[in-house]
Tab-separated table of C-alpha atoms and ligand atoms in Angstrom:
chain	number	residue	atom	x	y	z
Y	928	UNK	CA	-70.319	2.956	58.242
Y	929	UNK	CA	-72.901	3.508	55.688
Y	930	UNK	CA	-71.669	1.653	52.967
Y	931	UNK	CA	-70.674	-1.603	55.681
Y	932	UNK	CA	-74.589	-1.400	55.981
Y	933	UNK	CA	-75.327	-1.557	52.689
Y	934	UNK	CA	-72.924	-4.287	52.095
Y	935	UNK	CA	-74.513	-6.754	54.605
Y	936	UNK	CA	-78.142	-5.901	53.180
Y	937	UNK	CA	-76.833	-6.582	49.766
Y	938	UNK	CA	-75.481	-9.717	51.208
Y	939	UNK	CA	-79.084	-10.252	53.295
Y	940	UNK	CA	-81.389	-9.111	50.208
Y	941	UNK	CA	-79.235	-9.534	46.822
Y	942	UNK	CA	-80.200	-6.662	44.707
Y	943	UNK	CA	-83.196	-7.061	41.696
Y	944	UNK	CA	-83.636	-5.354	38.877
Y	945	UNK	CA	-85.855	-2.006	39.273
Y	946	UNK	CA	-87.635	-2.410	35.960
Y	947	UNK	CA	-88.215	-6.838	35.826
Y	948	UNK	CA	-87.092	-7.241	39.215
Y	949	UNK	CA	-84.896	-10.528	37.954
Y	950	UNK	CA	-82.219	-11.078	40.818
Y	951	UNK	CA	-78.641	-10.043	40.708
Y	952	UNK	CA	-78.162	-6.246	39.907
Y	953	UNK	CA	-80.282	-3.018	40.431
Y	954	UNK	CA	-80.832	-2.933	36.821
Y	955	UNK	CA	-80.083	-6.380	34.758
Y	956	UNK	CA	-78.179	-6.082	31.128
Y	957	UNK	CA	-81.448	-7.273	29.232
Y	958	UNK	CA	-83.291	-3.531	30.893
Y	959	UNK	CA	-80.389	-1.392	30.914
Y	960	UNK	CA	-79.927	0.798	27.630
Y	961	UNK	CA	-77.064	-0.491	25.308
Y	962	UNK	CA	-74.935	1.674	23.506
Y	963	UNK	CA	-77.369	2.426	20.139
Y	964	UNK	CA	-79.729	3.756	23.155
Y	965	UNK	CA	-76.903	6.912	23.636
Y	966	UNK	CA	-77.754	10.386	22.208
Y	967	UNK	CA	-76.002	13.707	22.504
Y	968	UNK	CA	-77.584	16.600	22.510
Y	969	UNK	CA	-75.763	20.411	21.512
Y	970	UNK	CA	-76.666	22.631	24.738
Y	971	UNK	CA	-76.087	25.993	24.804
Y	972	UNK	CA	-72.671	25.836	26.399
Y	973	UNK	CA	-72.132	22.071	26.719
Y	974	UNK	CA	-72.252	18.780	25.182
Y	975	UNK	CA	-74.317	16.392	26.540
Y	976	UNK	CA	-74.245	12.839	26.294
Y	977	UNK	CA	-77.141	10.619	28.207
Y	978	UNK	CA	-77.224	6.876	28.254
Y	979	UNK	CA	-80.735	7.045	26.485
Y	980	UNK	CA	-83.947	9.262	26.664
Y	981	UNK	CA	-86.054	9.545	30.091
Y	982	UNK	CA	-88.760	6.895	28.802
Y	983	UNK	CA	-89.665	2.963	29.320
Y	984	UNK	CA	-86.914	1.296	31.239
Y	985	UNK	CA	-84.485	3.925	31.914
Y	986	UNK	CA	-87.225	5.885	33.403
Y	987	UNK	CA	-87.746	3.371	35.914
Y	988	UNK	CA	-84.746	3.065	36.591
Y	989	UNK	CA	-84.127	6.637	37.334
Y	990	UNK	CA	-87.294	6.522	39.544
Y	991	UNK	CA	-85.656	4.017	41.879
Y	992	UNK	CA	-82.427	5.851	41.717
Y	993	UNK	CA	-84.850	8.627	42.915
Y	994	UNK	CA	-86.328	6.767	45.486
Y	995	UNK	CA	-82.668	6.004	46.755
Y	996	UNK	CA	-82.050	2.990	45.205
Y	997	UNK	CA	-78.329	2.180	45.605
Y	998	UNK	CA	-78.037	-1.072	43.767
Y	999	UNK	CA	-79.279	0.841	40.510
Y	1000	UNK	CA	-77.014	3.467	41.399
Y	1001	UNK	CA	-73.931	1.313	41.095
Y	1002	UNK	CA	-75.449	0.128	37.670
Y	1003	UNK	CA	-76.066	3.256	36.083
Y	1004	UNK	CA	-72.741	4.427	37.054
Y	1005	UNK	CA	-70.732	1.270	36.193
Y	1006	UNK	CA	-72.848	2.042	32.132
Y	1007	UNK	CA	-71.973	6.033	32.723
Y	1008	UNK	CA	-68.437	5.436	33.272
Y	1009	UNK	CA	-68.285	4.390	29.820
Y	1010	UNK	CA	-69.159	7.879	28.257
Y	1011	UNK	CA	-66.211	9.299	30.479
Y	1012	UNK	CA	-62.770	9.968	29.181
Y	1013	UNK	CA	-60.417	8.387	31.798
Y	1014	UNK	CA	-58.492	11.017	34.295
Y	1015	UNK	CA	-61.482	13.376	34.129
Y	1016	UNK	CA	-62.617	15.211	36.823
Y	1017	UNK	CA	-66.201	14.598	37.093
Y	1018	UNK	CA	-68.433	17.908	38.738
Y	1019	UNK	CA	-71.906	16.238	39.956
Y	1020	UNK	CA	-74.576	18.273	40.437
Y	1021	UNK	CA	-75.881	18.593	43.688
Y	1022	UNK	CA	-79.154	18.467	44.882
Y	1023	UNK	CA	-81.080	20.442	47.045
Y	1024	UNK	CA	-80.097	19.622	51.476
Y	1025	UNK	CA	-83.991	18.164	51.691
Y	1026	UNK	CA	-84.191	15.842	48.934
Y	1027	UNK	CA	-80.284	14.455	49.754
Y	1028	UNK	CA	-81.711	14.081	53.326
Y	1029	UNK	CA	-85.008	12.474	51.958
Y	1030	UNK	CA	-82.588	10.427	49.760
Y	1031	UNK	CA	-80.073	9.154	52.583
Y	1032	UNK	CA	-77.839	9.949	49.615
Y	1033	UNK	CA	-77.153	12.252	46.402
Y	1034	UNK	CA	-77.817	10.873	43.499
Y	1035	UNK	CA	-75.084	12.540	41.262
Y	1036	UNK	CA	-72.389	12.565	43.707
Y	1037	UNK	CA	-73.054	8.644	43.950
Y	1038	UNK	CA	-73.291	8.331	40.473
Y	1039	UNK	CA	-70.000	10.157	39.905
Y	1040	UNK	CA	-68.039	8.069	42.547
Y	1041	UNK	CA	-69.091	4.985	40.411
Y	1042	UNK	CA	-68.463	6.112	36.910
Y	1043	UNK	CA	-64.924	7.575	38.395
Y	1044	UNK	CA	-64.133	4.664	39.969
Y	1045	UNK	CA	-64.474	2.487	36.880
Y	1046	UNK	CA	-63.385	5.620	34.490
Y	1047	UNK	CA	-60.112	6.143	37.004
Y	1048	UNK	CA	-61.549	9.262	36.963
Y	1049	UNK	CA	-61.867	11.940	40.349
Y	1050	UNK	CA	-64.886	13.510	41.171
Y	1051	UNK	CA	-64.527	17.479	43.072
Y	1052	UNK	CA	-67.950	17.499	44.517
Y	1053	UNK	CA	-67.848	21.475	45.077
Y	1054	UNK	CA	-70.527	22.511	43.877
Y	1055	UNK	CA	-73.409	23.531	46.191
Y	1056	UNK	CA	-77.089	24.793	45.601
Y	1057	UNK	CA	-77.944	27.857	47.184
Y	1058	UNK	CA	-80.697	29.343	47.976
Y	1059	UNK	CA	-81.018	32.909	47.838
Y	1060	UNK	CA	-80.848	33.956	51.720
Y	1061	UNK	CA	-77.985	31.126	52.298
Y	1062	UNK	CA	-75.706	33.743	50.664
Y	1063	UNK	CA	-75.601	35.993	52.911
Y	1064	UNK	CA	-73.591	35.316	55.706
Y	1065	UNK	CA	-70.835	33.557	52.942
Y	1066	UNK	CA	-67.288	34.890	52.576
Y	1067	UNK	CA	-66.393	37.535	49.502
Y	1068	UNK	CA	-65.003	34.120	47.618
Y	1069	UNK	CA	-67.171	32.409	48.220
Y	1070	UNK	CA	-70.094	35.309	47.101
Y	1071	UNK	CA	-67.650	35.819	44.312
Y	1072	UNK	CA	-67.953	32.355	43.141
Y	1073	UNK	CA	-71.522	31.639	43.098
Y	1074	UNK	CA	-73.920	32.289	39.863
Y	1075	UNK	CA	-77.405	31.694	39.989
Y	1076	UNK	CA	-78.662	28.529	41.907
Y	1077	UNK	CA	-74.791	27.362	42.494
Y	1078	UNK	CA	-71.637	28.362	44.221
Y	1079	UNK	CA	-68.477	26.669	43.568
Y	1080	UNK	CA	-67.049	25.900	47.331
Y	1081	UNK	CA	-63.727	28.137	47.320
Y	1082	UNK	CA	-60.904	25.904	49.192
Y	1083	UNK	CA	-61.152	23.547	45.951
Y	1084	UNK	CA	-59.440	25.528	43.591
Y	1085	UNK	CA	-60.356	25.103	39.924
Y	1086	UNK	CA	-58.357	27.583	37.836
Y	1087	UNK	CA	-57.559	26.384	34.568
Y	1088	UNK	CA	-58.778	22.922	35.410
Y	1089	UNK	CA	-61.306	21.184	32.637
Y	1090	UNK	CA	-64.028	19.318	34.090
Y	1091	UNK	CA	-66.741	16.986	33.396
Y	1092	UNK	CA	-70.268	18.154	34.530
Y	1093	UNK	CA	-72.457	14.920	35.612
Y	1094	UNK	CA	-76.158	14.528	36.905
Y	1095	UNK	CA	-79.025	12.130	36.425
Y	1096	UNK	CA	-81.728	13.498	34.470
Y	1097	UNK	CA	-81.569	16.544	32.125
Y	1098	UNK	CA	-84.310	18.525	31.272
Y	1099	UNK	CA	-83.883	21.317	28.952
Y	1100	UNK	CA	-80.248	21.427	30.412
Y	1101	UNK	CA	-80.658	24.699	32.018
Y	1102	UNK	CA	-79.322	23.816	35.107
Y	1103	UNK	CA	-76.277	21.843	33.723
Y	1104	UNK	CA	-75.707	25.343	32.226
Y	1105	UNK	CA	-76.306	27.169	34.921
Y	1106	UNK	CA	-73.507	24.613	36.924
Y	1107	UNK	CA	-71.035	25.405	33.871
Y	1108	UNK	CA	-71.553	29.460	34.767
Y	1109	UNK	CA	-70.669	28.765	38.097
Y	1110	UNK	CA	-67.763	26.438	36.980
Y	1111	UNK	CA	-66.343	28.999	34.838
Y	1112	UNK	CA	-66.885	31.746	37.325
Y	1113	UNK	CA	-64.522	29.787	39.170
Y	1114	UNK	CA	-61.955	29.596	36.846
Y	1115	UNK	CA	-62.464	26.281	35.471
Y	1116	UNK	CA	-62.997	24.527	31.950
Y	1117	UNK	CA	-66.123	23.240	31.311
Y	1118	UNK	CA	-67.430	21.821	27.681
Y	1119	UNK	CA	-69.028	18.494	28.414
Y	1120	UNK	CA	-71.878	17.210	30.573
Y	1121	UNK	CA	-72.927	13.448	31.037
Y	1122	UNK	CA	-76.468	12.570	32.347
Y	1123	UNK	CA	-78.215	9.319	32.661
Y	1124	UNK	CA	-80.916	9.952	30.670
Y	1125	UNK	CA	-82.551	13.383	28.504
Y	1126	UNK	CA	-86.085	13.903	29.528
U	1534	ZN	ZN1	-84.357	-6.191	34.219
């Protein structure tokens, strides 16, 4: 129902660029980062690639992906797809209930059912942020599962399975390692992360 919405809006008010606000796409070729814009970075755990660094353009576009900006959603997805290896399985990390309802949306998980759409990649959105008092109250799995801020949902079985950890922005990476510790608790395979852009 959601996405019919958004279709007839796009259809009403044909998506601009958030950074020169030329008409046609939520973020137009000549503002989007090309390829020589990439960098990878060694985490502790992981490594990450980002479409370019959190400055200029990119920043603003991540702003209005942010402010829940779906058009530049679909853009930096379609450009994020292209640091995936097809038949991935792409783990977005989730943000907190209050900004998703804030949002109308979450970022990553929209992100990651772009890039995996284009990739033919799958995305298990299983991860979930916790907060500390939301554990009690969970099953012994489901305790069992979680590690720090995240708990990896335990229906969606992961053992053995290599995955592909995906979010917008990274900071210092901390909690794209914190997601792998969960991952791994799980039983899964975790060596990569893609973000949009490295602040
Ligand atoms: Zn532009």
């Amino acid at each position: 129902m959601a996405s019919v919405l958004y279709e007839i809006l796009a259809t009403l008010f044909p998506p601009q660029c958030a950074v020169c606000n030329a008409v046609g796409s939520g973020l137009c070729d000549r503002c989007a980062p090309g390829s020589a814009a990439r960098v990878t970075v060694r985490l502790r755990t992981l490594r990450l690639a980002a479409l370019g660094r959190y400055e200029a353009s990119l920043r603003q576009a991540v702003l209005a992906l942010k402010a829940g900006r779906r058009d530049v959603a679909a853009e930096l997805g379609r450009r994020l797809a292209a640091c995936i290896e097809p038949a991935s399985a792409l783990v977005p990390v989730p943000t907190t209930r209050a900004r998703r309802l804030q949002r109308g949306f979450d970022g990553a998980v929209l992100l990651a059912q772009i890039a995996a759409d284009r990739a033919n990649a799958c995305v298990l959105p299983s991860l979930e942020q916790i907060a500390g008092d939301a554990q009690r109250g969970r099953d012994r799995s489901a305790r069992l599962a979680a590690c720090g801020r995240f708990a990896w949902r335990a229906e969606s079985s992961l053992s053995g399975r290599r995955v592909v950890l995906l979010d917008d922005v990274a900071t210092t990476g901390a909690t794209l390692e914190d997601c792998a510790a969960t991952i791994r608790a799980a039983g899964g395979i975790v060596d990569e992360a893609v973000v949009v852009a490295w602040a």
